[in-house]
CSV table of C-alpha atoms in Angstrom, one decimal:
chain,number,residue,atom,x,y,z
P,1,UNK,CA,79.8,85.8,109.7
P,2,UNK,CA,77.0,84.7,107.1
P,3,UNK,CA,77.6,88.4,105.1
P,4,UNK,CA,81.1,87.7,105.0
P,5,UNK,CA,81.1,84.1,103.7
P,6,UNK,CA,78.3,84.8,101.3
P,7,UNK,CA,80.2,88.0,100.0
P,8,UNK,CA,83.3,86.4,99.8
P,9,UNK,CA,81.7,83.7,97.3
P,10,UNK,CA,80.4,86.3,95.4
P,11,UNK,CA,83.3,88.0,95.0
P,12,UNK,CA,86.5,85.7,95.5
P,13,UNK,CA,88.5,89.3,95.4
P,14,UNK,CA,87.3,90.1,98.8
P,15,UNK,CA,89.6,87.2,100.1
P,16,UNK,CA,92.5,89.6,99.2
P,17,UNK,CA,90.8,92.4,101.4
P,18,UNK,CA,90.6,90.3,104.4
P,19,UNK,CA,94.8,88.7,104.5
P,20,UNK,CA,95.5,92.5,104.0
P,21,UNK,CA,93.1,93.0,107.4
P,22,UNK,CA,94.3,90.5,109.3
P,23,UNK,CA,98.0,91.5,108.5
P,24,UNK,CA,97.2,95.1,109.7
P,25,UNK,CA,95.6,93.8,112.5
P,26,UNK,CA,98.3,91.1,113.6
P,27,UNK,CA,101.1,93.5,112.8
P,28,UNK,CA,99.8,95.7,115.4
P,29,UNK,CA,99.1,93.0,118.0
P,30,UNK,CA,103.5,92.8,117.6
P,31,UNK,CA,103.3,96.8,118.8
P,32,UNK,CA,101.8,95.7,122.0
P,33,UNK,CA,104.2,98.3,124.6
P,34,UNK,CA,101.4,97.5,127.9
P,35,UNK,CA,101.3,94.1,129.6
P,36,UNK,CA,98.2,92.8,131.4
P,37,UNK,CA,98.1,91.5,134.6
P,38,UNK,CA,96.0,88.3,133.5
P,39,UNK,CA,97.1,86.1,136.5
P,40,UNK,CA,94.6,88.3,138.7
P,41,UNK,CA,91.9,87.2,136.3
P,42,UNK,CA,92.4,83.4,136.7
P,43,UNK,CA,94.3,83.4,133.1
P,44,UNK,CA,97.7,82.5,132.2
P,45,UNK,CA,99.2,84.2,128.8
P,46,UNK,CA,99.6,81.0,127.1
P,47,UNK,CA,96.1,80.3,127.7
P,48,UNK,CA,95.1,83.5,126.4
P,49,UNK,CA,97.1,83.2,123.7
P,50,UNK,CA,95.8,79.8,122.8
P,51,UNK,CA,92.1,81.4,123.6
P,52,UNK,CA,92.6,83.6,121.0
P,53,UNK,CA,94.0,81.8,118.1
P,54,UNK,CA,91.4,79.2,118.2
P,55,UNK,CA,88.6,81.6,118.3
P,56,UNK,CA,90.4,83.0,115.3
P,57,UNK,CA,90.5,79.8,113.2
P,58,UNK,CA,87.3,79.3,114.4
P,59,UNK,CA,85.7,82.0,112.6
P,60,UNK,CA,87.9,81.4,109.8
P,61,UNK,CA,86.8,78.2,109.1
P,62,UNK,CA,83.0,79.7,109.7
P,63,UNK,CA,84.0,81.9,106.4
P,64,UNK,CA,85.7,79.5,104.6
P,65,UNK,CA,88.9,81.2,104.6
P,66,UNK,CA,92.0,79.8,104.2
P,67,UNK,CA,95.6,81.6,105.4
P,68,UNK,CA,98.4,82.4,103.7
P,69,UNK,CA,102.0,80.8,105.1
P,70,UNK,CA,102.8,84.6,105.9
P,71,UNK,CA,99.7,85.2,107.9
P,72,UNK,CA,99.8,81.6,109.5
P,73,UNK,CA,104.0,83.1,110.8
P,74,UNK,CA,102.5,86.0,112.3
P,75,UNK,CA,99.1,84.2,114.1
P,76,UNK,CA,102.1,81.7,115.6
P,77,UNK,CA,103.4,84.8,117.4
P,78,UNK,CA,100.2,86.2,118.8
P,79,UNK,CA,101.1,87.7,122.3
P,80,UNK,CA,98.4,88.8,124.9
């Protein structure tokens, strides 16, 4: 986490790199075709689901990166 908040100071360009990631990566998350059986593991969806987005701001805020209203949209429909 340190390389990435240290290289996106250095190079405030990089920021660009990492919405364009996370879009990818949360676009794909809306693909999902498979459902888990989570209940067997203790866990509800929602509380996956809210497991996951706060690990994600988490390590946001360990950057220092801020979201765009688009990507914020698309983390508010994260699905397990």
């Amino acid at each position: 986490m340190r390389f990435l908040r240290d290289s996106v100071q250095e190079n405030p360009r990089l920021l660009l790199q990492i919405h364009e990631t996370l879009r990818t990566i949360l676009a794909i998350n809306g693909a999902t075709s498979r459902r888990l059986a989570l209940e067997s593991l203790g866990w509800s969806p929602g509380q996956v689901r809210r497991l996951v987005i706060r690990q994600l701001h988490m390590k946001l805020v360990d950057v220092g990166v801020a979201l765009p209203p688009d990507i914020q949209d698309m983390v508010g429909r994260i699905e397990p």
